[in-house]
Amino acid sequence: MLINQKNRIALISVDGDPAAEIGQEEAGGQNVYVRQVGYALAQQGWQVDMFTRYSSPEQAAIIQHQPNCRTIRLKTGPAEFIGRDNLFEHLPEFVAQFQNFQQVEGFQYPIVHTNYWLSSWVGMELKKHQPLIQVHTYHSLGAVKYRSIADIPAIASLRLAVEKACLESVERVIATSPQEHEHMRTLVSTQGQIEVIPCGTDIEKFGSIERSVARQVLGIAPDAKMVFYVGRFDRRKGIDTLVQAIAKSSLRGQAKVQLVIGGGSRPGYSDGIERSRIESIVAELGLEDCTTFPGRLDEVVLPKYYAAADVCVVPSHYEPFGLVAIEAMASRTPVVASDVGGLQFTVVPEVTGLLAPPKNEVAFAAAIDRILTNPDWRNQLGEAGRQRVEIAFSWQSVAYRLTLLYSHLQAQNTPTPESQTEIAA
Ligand code: UDP
């Protein structure tokens, strides 16, 4: 007999380790989302286990983050980094390891919240063998991604089929923005249950330091016009558009423009290759003197960079949500972002920042210049951004809305009112 404990929840993120260092290849928004949702749900009384895979033999099997929140790593293929497009064949092992873990612990999870299409498949497989409520967050939709890239991977047709099956069969799919909701309906399926619950950010960590203090700590001159990018080095992020926009800025030569491009990379990996490409564009455009690459920015230093910046630029070709935009807004820094996806939801044009067509360096240059030449307006945009994040995008409010959803689904799906139900293994 295994016990089905009502307040236990498994967050499954096979490819995005919530305990990983963020900011390198394939470790970005999804990892942050799972970790922060896990922490916030634990604070609201859930017993949270976050499941991922081993990607190195040195990693611990279990990390106890808080008394009721752990990361649990399951053996899934060789203990080494495996890119997302090559992970599917190892998923049956992940399912078996998850089932084995439940057996050893003596309970079954009544709710799994899966992340990214790979984990959605895991959740749907588990559902074949145990009673389960499945909630899913895509983080990225193949149907959107494959429209914008030339090299479609071999896994594409399977991914699209799994994403469609997931939307049509799980208890609830979370869209993190109304734009992602629209894409699910127009590009994936008209069937299935979707609820919009945005991503969040840490409103205490971001926004706790003054611009002048942050600049002193980072050694950035008080009169510098600092333009900031942070995120993974990935072509989809459009960093080349930002560099070209700086080359076109009317402020060049008149003011001390400083471009800071933050994010980790490893030589030989895809992020290292993209960083080299960006560095050569910087060199070609003669921007080496005013551009710095500080590398991966950890959670201690990152809030200082956001605070120090005059403007944060998110030039992505597409973002389902885009955590960087709300982190900057929480730090009272205006955002210039591509007019796409979730960025249309988070950034309010002329109120918390500006939107520009993706890949359009002329429009980006004009938007960046408008903010850099008007410090009073920059401050107003920054304050409005902070207010918007406080109201709409704290992790606590996200976790509260998820709690309501899980409880509602449990009430709908539980035949008996008892808090613990015994289920035959
Ligand atoms: N990030 C970080 N340090 C870095 C680069 C990125 O902490 O050096 C974090 C960033 O603050 C954000 C996340 O990685 O929380 C990126 O999330 P986003 O949704 O913007 O993009 P994704 O990685 O999901 O494409």
Short mmCIF file of C-alpha atoms and ligand atoms in Angstrom, two decimals:
data_model
loop_
_atom_site.label_atom_id
_atom_site.label_comp_id
_atom_site.label_asym_id
_atom_site.label_seq_id
_atom_site.Cartn_x
_atom_site.Cartn_y
_atom_site.Cartn_z
CA MET A 1 0.00 0.00 0.00
CA LEU A 2 1.25 3.46 -0.83
CA ILE A 3 -0.15 6.51 0.90
CA ASN A 4 -1.49 9.34 -1.24
CA GLN A 5 -0.73 12.44 0.86
CA LYS A 6 -2.81 15.38 -0.17
CA ASN A 7 -0.32 18.16 0.44
CA ARG A 8 2.59 16.56 -1.42
CA ILE A 9 3.52 17.92 -4.79
CA ALA A 10 6.18 16.88 -7.29
CA LEU A 11 7.56 19.56 -9.58
CA ILE A 12 9.14 17.69 -12.48
CA SER A 13 11.78 19.39 -14.61
CA VAL A 14 13.91 16.65 -16.17
CA ASP A 15 16.09 19.02 -18.19
CA GLY A 16 16.07 22.12 -15.97
CA ASP A 17 17.73 21.45 -12.62
CA PRO A 18 16.30 23.87 -10.01
CA ALA A 19 19.53 23.66 -7.99
CA ALA A 20 21.78 24.42 -10.99
CA GLU A 21 23.84 27.56 -11.50
CA ILE A 22 21.65 29.79 -13.65
CA GLY A 23 22.81 31.69 -16.72
CA GLN A 24 24.63 29.06 -18.75
CA GLU A 25 23.62 26.86 -21.62
CA GLU A 26 20.13 25.47 -21.10
CA ALA A 27 19.94 26.79 -17.52
CA GLY A 28 17.78 29.87 -17.46
CA GLY A 29 14.20 30.87 -16.81
CA GLN A 30 12.80 27.36 -16.40
CA ASN A 31 15.28 26.50 -13.64
CA VAL A 32 14.49 29.78 -11.84
CA TYR A 33 10.75 29.21 -12.21
CA VAL A 34 10.82 25.68 -10.76
CA ARG A 35 13.07 26.68 -7.85
CA GLN A 36 11.13 29.81 -6.93
CA VAL A 37 7.71 28.21 -7.34
CA GLY A 38 8.98 25.31 -5.20
CA TYR A 39 10.20 27.61 -2.43
CA ALA A 40 7.05 29.72 -2.46
CA LEU A 41 4.73 26.68 -2.44
CA ALA A 42 6.69 25.24 0.49
CA GLN A 43 6.14 28.50 2.38
CA GLN A 44 2.43 28.09 1.74
CA GLY A 45 2.41 24.68 3.43
CA TRP A 46 3.03 22.20 0.58
CA GLN A 47 5.58 19.37 0.85
CA VAL A 48 7.50 20.09 -2.31
CA ASP A 49 9.89 17.75 -4.13
CA MET A 50 11.53 19.04 -7.30
CA PHE A 51 12.66 16.23 -9.59
CA THR A 52 15.38 16.53 -12.19
CA ARG A 53 18.14 14.33 -13.61
CA TYR A 54 21.79 13.86 -12.70
CA SER A 55 23.99 15.67 -15.19
CA SER A 56 27.31 15.08 -13.41
CA PRO A 57 28.65 12.31 -11.11
CA GLU A 58 29.64 14.94 -8.50
CA GLN A 59 26.06 16.02 -7.92
CA ALA A 60 24.21 15.14 -4.71
CA ALA A 61 21.16 12.91 -5.05
CA ILE A 62 19.05 15.04 -2.71
CA ILE A 63 19.39 18.70 -1.74
CA GLN A 64 17.29 19.83 1.19
CA HIS A 65 16.62 23.52 0.49
CA GLN A 66 14.08 24.06 3.26
CA PRO A 67 12.43 21.65 5.75
CA ASN A 68 9.67 20.91 3.24
CA CYS A 69 11.40 21.58 -0.07
CA ARG A 70 14.00 19.35 -1.77
CA THR A 71 15.64 18.83 -5.14
CA ILE A 72 15.82 15.13 -6.04
CA ARG A 73 18.03 13.95 -8.89
CA LEU A 74 17.17 10.72 -10.66
CA LYS A 75 19.44 8.64 -12.86
CA THR A 76 18.42 9.27 -16.46
CA GLY A 77 21.00 8.16 -19.00
CA PRO A 78 24.69 8.90 -18.46
CA ALA A 79 25.54 11.39 -15.66
CA GLU A 80 26.60 14.12 -18.06
CA PHE A 81 25.08 17.12 -19.80
CA ILE A 82 22.66 15.98 -22.51
CA GLY A 83 21.05 18.64 -24.71
CA ARG A 84 17.26 18.80 -24.66
CA ASP A 85 16.90 17.49 -28.19
CA ASN A 86 18.67 14.25 -27.24
CA LEU A 87 17.02 13.52 -23.91
CA PHE A 88 13.77 11.86 -24.94
CA GLU A 89 15.18 8.32 -25.29
CA HIS A 90 16.19 8.38 -21.61
CA LEU A 91 12.78 9.39 -20.25
CA PRO A 92 11.44 5.85 -19.62
CA GLU A 93 14.31 5.44 -17.14
CA PHE A 94 13.28 8.68 -15.42
CA VAL A 95 9.69 7.36 -15.10
CA ALA A 96 10.92 4.07 -13.63
CA GLN A 97 13.23 5.88 -11.18
CA PHE A 98 10.39 8.17 -10.09
CA GLN A 99 8.11 5.19 -9.47
CA ASN A 100 10.88 3.46 -7.55
CA PHE A 101 11.43 6.59 -5.42
CA GLN A 102 7.72 6.64 -4.49
CA GLN A 103 7.88 2.95 -3.60
CA VAL A 104 10.89 3.43 -1.32
CA GLU A 105 9.40 6.52 0.36
CA GLY A 106 6.05 4.79 0.79
CA PHE A 107 3.80 7.43 -0.75
CA GLN A 108 2.50 8.60 -4.09
CA TYR A 109 2.32 12.18 -5.21
CA PRO A 110 -1.28 13.17 -5.91
CA ILE A 111 -0.17 16.20 -7.98
CA VAL A 112 2.66 16.59 -10.43
CA HIS A 113 3.43 19.95 -12.00
CA THR A 114 5.53 19.23 -15.09
CA ASN A 115 7.81 21.69 -16.90
CA TYR A 116 8.79 21.70 -20.61
CA TRP A 117 7.50 19.12 -23.08
CA LEU A 118 9.93 16.38 -22.01
CA SER A 119 8.54 16.37 -18.48
CA SER A 120 4.97 16.55 -19.78
CA TRP A 121 5.59 13.14 -21.36
CA VAL A 122 6.88 11.84 -18.01
CA GLY A 123 3.72 13.09 -16.27
CA MET A 124 1.44 11.51 -18.87
CA GLU A 125 3.29 8.17 -18.52
CA LEU A 126 2.98 8.27 -14.71
CA LYS A 127 -0.74 8.93 -15.07
CA LYS A 128 -1.14 5.55 -16.75
CA HIS A 129 -0.06 3.83 -13.53
CA GLN A 130 -1.35 5.94 -10.63
CA PRO A 131 -4.10 8.43 -9.89
CA LEU A 132 -2.61 11.82 -10.57
CA ILE A 133 -3.52 15.42 -11.20
CA GLN A 134 -1.16 16.86 -13.80
CA VAL A 135 -0.55 20.58 -14.23
CA HIS A 136 1.87 21.64 -16.94
CA THR A 137 3.92 24.73 -17.86
CA TYR A 138 5.49 24.60 -21.35
CA HIS A 139 8.19 27.34 -20.96
CA SER A 140 8.63 27.14 -24.73
CA LEU A 141 6.33 25.86 -27.47
CA GLY A 142 7.75 23.86 -30.35
CA ALA A 143 5.02 25.27 -32.60
CA VAL A 144 6.37 28.78 -31.97
CA LYS A 145 10.05 27.93 -31.84
CA TYR A 146 10.15 26.02 -35.11
CA ARG A 147 8.62 28.95 -37.00
CA SER A 148 11.70 31.05 -36.30
CA ILE A 149 14.63 28.64 -36.83
CA ALA A 150 16.12 27.24 -40.03
CA ASP A 151 17.48 23.93 -38.65
CA ILE A 152 14.48 21.95 -37.46
CA PRO A 153 15.76 19.10 -35.22
CA ALA A 154 14.81 15.48 -35.82
CA ILE A 155 12.83 15.44 -32.56
CA ALA A 156 10.45 18.19 -33.80
CA SER A 157 7.49 16.06 -34.92
CA LEU A 158 7.51 14.05 -31.68
CA ARG A 159 7.72 17.24 -29.60
CA LEU A 160 4.76 18.78 -31.43
CA ALA A 161 2.69 15.62 -30.95
CA VAL A 162 3.52 15.42 -27.22
CA GLU A 163 2.73 19.11 -26.71
CA LYS A 164 -0.66 18.63 -28.37
CA ALA A 165 -1.45 15.46 -26.37
CA CYS A 166 -0.49 17.28 -23.18
CA LEU A 167 -2.72 20.28 -23.82
CA GLU A 168 -5.64 18.04 -24.67
CA SER A 169 -5.31 15.62 -21.75
CA VAL A 170 -3.80 17.07 -18.58
CA GLU A 171 -5.96 18.63 -15.86
CA ARG A 172 -4.59 22.12 -16.46
CA VAL A 173 -1.99 23.84 -18.62
CA ILE A 174 -0.51 27.07 -17.29
CA ALA A 175 0.11 29.84 -19.82
CA THR A 176 2.51 32.38 -18.35
CA SER A 177 1.14 35.21 -20.49
CA PRO A 178 -2.03 35.91 -22.49
CA GLN A 179 0.20 35.80 -25.58
CA GLU A 180 1.32 32.25 -24.80
CA HIS A 181 -2.33 31.32 -24.23
CA GLU A 182 -3.18 32.65 -27.68
CA HIS A 183 -0.35 30.66 -29.27
CA MET A 184 -1.53 27.47 -27.58
CA ARG A 185 -5.01 27.95 -28.96
CA THR A 186 -4.02 28.96 -32.48
CA LEU A 187 -0.98 26.73 -32.97
CA VAL A 188 -1.43 23.69 -30.69
CA SER A 189 -5.08 22.81 -30.03
CA THR A 190 -8.50 24.29 -29.39
CA GLN A 191 -9.12 21.55 -26.80
CA GLY A 192 -7.94 21.34 -23.19
CA GLN A 193 -7.98 23.54 -20.12
CA ILE A 194 -5.65 26.54 -19.89
CA GLU A 195 -5.20 29.04 -17.08
CA VAL A 196 -3.02 32.15 -17.28
CA ILE A 197 -0.72 32.45 -14.25
CA PRO A 198 2.37 34.59 -14.89
CA CYS A 199 5.94 33.98 -13.76
CA GLY A 200 7.16 35.97 -10.79
CA THR A 201 10.27 37.54 -9.39
CA ASP A 202 11.91 38.16 -6.04
CA ILE A 203 10.74 41.68 -5.16
CA GLU A 204 12.99 41.83 -2.10
CA LYS A 205 16.20 40.77 -3.84
CA PHE A 206 15.60 43.02 -6.85
CA GLY A 207 15.02 46.68 -6.02
CA SER A 208 16.83 46.78 -2.69
CA ILE A 209 19.83 48.85 -3.78
CA GLU A 210 20.22 52.47 -5.00
CA ARG A 211 21.63 53.15 -8.46
CA SER A 212 24.52 55.29 -7.10
CA VAL A 213 25.51 52.65 -4.51
CA ALA A 214 25.37 49.86 -7.07
CA ARG A 215 27.61 51.85 -9.43
CA GLN A 216 30.13 52.47 -6.69
CA VAL A 217 30.27 48.76 -5.87
CA LEU A 218 30.63 47.79 -9.55
CA GLY A 219 33.05 50.58 -10.44
CA ILE A 220 30.75 52.20 -13.00
CA ALA A 221 31.11 55.97 -13.40
CA PRO A 222 28.17 58.07 -12.12
CA ASP A 223 27.84 59.82 -15.51
CA ALA A 224 28.04 56.67 -17.65
CA LYS A 225 24.98 55.75 -19.72
CA MET A 226 24.79 52.06 -18.89
CA VAL A 227 22.89 49.72 -21.20
CA PHE A 228 22.47 46.22 -19.78
CA TYR A 229 21.71 42.79 -21.19
CA VAL A 230 21.65 39.60 -19.12
CA GLY A 231 20.66 36.10 -20.19
CA ARG A 232 21.83 33.03 -21.97
CA PHE A 233 24.03 33.35 -25.06
CA ASP A 234 21.58 31.96 -27.59
CA ARG A 235 20.79 33.30 -31.08
CA ARG A 236 17.12 33.53 -30.13
CA LYS A 237 18.06 36.21 -27.58
CA GLY A 238 18.96 38.69 -30.37
CA ILE A 239 22.08 40.09 -28.65
CA ASP A 240 23.43 41.06 -32.09
CA THR A 241 20.49 43.47 -32.51
CA LEU A 242 21.45 45.20 -29.27
CA VAL A 243 25.12 45.53 -30.28
CA GLN A 244 24.13 46.97 -33.67
CA ALA A 245 21.71 49.37 -31.96
CA ILE A 246 24.51 50.70 -29.74
CA ALA A 247 26.64 51.25 -32.85
CA LYS A 248 23.77 53.32 -34.29
CA SER A 249 23.03 55.28 -31.09
CA SER A 250 23.10 59.04 -31.59
CA LEU A 251 24.73 59.32 -28.16
CA ARG A 252 27.95 57.63 -29.26
CA GLY A 253 30.80 60.10 -29.09
CA GLN A 254 28.71 62.56 -27.02
CA ALA A 255 28.21 60.60 -23.82
CA LYS A 256 29.96 57.78 -22.01
CA VAL A 257 27.81 54.90 -23.29
CA GLN A 258 28.65 51.61 -21.60
CA LEU A 259 27.25 48.31 -22.82
CA VAL A 260 27.32 45.42 -20.35
CA ILE A 261 26.46 41.96 -21.69
CA GLY A 262 26.08 39.47 -18.82
CA GLY A 263 25.63 35.70 -18.99
CA GLY A 264 27.70 32.53 -18.71
CA SER A 265 29.27 30.57 -21.53
CA ARG A 266 31.61 27.66 -22.03
CA PRO A 267 34.06 27.47 -24.92
CA GLY A 268 33.05 24.80 -27.40
CA TYR A 269 29.41 24.65 -26.23
CA SER A 270 26.62 26.45 -28.06
CA ASP A 271 26.67 29.41 -25.64
CA GLY A 272 30.44 29.78 -26.03
CA ILE A 273 30.05 29.80 -29.81
CA GLU A 274 27.35 32.48 -29.63
CA ARG A 275 29.44 34.61 -27.26
CA SER A 276 32.37 34.49 -29.71
CA ARG A 277 30.04 35.55 -32.53
CA ILE A 278 28.80 38.51 -30.47
CA GLU A 279 32.36 39.46 -29.51
CA SER A 280 33.36 39.56 -33.16
CA ILE A 281 30.39 41.82 -34.00
CA VAL A 282 31.45 44.11 -31.13
CA ALA A 283 34.98 44.21 -32.59
CA GLU A 284 33.78 44.79 -36.18
CA LEU A 285 31.65 47.74 -35.05
CA GLY A 286 34.49 49.25 -33.03
CA LEU A 287 32.64 48.92 -29.72
CA GLU A 288 35.32 47.09 -27.73
CA ASP A 289 36.18 50.14 -25.62
CA CYS A 290 32.64 50.61 -24.36
CA THR A 291 31.54 46.94 -24.04
CA THR A 292 32.16 44.52 -21.19
CA PHE A 293 31.31 40.84 -20.77
CA PRO A 294 31.27 40.15 -17.01
CA GLY A 295 30.29 36.45 -17.52
CA ARG A 296 27.67 34.65 -15.46
CA LEU A 297 26.12 36.96 -12.87
CA ASP A 298 25.16 35.18 -9.68
CA GLU A 299 22.25 36.11 -7.46
CA VAL A 300 24.39 38.33 -5.23
CA VAL A 301 25.81 40.54 -7.96
CA LEU A 302 22.92 40.49 -10.45
CA PRO A 303 20.62 42.86 -8.48
CA LYS A 304 23.47 45.41 -8.46
CA TYR A 305 23.84 45.30 -12.25
CA TYR A 306 20.10 45.81 -12.74
CA ALA A 307 20.13 48.72 -10.28
CA ALA A 308 23.19 50.33 -11.86
CA ALA A 309 21.74 50.25 -15.39
CA ASP A 310 19.95 53.16 -17.10
CA VAL A 311 18.12 50.73 -19.33
CA CYS A 312 17.83 46.95 -19.61
CA VAL A 313 17.41 45.60 -23.13
CA VAL A 314 15.63 42.32 -23.98
CA PRO A 315 16.03 41.98 -27.77
CA SER A 316 14.75 38.37 -28.05
CA HIS A 317 13.23 37.03 -31.25
CA TYR A 318 10.63 35.39 -29.04
CA GLU A 319 9.90 35.02 -25.30
CA PRO A 320 6.97 33.04 -23.84
CA PHE A 321 7.43 35.21 -20.71
CA GLY A 322 10.95 36.65 -20.20
CA LEU A 323 11.99 36.83 -16.53
CA VAL A 324 14.75 39.37 -17.19
CA ALA A 325 12.19 42.07 -18.05
CA ILE A 326 10.40 41.83 -14.69
CA GLU A 327 13.67 41.53 -12.76
CA ALA A 328 14.79 44.84 -14.30
CA MET A 329 11.39 46.42 -13.60
CA ALA A 330 11.55 45.25 -9.97
CA SER A 331 14.94 46.99 -9.82
CA ARG A 332 13.38 50.29 -11.06
CA THR A 333 15.18 50.05 -14.39
CA PRO A 334 13.18 50.70 -17.57
CA VAL A 335 13.09 47.98 -20.21
CA VAL A 336 13.44 48.19 -23.97
CA ALA A 337 12.19 44.88 -25.30
CA SER A 338 11.12 43.16 -28.48
CA ASP A 339 7.47 43.55 -29.27
CA VAL A 340 6.80 39.80 -28.99
CA GLY A 341 5.24 37.16 -26.73
CA GLY A 342 5.21 37.66 -22.98
CA LEU A 343 7.21 40.89 -23.28
CA GLN A 344 4.04 42.50 -24.66
CA PHE A 345 2.38 41.52 -21.40
CA THR A 346 5.05 42.53 -18.89
CA VAL A 347 6.38 45.75 -20.46
CA VAL A 348 3.80 48.52 -20.79
CA PRO A 349 5.03 50.81 -23.60
CA GLU A 350 5.59 54.44 -22.57
CA VAL A 351 4.80 53.45 -18.94
CA THR A 352 7.45 50.93 -17.81
CA GLY A 353 9.64 50.95 -20.92
CA LEU A 354 9.40 50.67 -24.68
CA LEU A 355 8.79 47.92 -27.23
CA ALA A 356 10.54 47.67 -30.59
CA PRO A 357 10.13 45.22 -33.49
CA PRO A 358 12.50 42.24 -33.04
CA LYS A 359 15.74 42.26 -35.11
CA ASN A 360 15.25 45.99 -35.86
CA GLU A 361 18.41 47.72 -34.61
CA VAL A 362 17.25 51.15 -35.81
CA ALA A 363 14.09 50.96 -33.69
CA PHE A 364 16.08 49.63 -30.72
CA ALA A 365 18.62 52.45 -31.06
CA ALA A 366 15.83 55.07 -31.10
CA ALA A 367 14.12 53.56 -28.04
CA ILE A 368 17.35 53.25 -26.05
CA ASP A 369 18.33 56.86 -26.93
CA ARG A 370 14.94 58.21 -25.82
CA ILE A 371 15.48 56.78 -22.36
CA LEU A 372 19.18 57.61 -22.05
CA THR A 373 18.62 61.27 -22.98
CA ASN A 374 15.88 61.84 -20.41
CA PRO A 375 16.92 60.80 -16.85
CA ASP A 376 13.69 62.14 -15.27
CA TRP A 377 11.59 60.04 -17.60
CA ARG A 378 13.91 57.07 -16.99
CA ASN A 379 13.16 57.41 -13.25
CA GLN A 380 9.41 57.63 -13.86
CA LEU A 381 9.45 54.54 -16.08
CA GLY A 382 11.52 52.75 -13.41
CA GLU A 383 9.07 53.59 -10.61
CA ALA A 384 6.09 52.49 -12.70
CA GLY A 385 7.87 49.22 -13.49
CA ARG A 386 8.47 48.56 -9.82
CA GLN A 387 4.80 49.16 -9.02
CA ARG A 388 3.67 46.85 -11.82
CA VAL A 389 5.88 44.02 -10.56
CA GLU A 390 4.79 44.48 -6.93
CA ILE A 391 1.15 44.21 -7.98
CA ALA A 392 1.32 41.46 -10.59
CA PHE A 393 4.55 39.46 -10.48
CA SER A 394 5.74 38.38 -7.02
CA TRP A 395 6.48 34.66 -6.51
CA GLN A 396 4.19 34.73 -3.47
CA SER A 397 1.24 35.81 -5.60
CA VAL A 398 2.13 33.22 -8.26
CA ALA A 399 2.30 30.47 -5.61
CA TYR A 400 -0.97 31.64 -4.10
CA ARG A 401 -2.69 31.33 -7.47
CA LEU A 402 -1.14 27.90 -8.04
CA THR A 403 -2.30 26.81 -4.59
CA LEU A 404 -5.86 27.84 -5.44
CA LEU A 405 -5.62 25.92 -8.71
CA TYR A 406 -4.19 22.72 -7.18
CA SER A 407 -6.77 22.80 -4.37
CA HIS A 408 -9.58 23.36 -6.84
CA LEU A 409 -8.40 20.44 -9.01
CA GLN A 410 -8.05 18.22 -5.95
CA ALA A 411 -11.58 19.07 -4.81
CA GLN A 412 -12.85 18.20 -8.29
CA ASN A 413 -10.91 14.96 -8.51
CA THR A 414 -11.06 13.55 -4.98
CA PRO A 415 -13.95 11.18 -4.41
CA THR A 416 -13.69 11.23 -0.58
CA PRO A 417 -13.17 14.19 1.75
CA GLU A 418 -10.46 12.46 3.85
CA SER A 419 -7.05 14.11 3.73
CA GLN A 420 -5.27 10.78 3.20
CA THR A 421 -6.43 8.07 0.89
CA GLU A 422 -4.93 4.61 0.72
CA ILE A 423 -4.21 3.38 -2.76
CA ALA A 424 -3.21 -0.13 -3.72
CA ALA A 425 0.28 -0.13 -5.19
N1 UDP B 1 20.40 34.67 -15.28
C1 UDP B 1 21.25 34.79 -14.20
N2 UDP B 1 22.57 35.03 -14.43
C2 UDP B 1 23.09 35.14 -15.67
C3 UDP B 1 22.21 35.03 -16.77
C4 UDP B 1 20.86 34.79 -16.53
O1 UDP B 1 20.84 34.67 -13.04
O2 UDP B 1 24.29 35.35 -15.79
C5 UDP B 1 18.96 34.43 -15.02
C6 UDP B 1 18.12 35.68 -15.22
O3 UDP B 1 18.26 36.55 -14.12
C7 UDP B 1 16.72 35.08 -15.36
C8 UDP B 1 17.01 33.78 -16.08
O4 UDP B 1 18.40 33.50 -15.94
O5 UDP B 1 16.16 34.81 -14.09
C9 UDP B 1 16.67 33.86 -17.55
O6 UDP B 1 15.27 33.76 -17.70
P1 UDP B 1 14.48 34.31 -18.95
O7 UDP B 1 13.05 33.95 -18.75
O8 UDP B 1 14.74 35.77 -19.15
O9 UDP B 1 15.10 33.55 -20.20
P2 UDP B 1 15.28 31.97 -20.55
O10 UDP B 1 16.60 31.56 -20.01
O11 UDP B 1 14.15 31.24 -19.91
O12 UDP B 1 15.24 31.92 -22.03
#
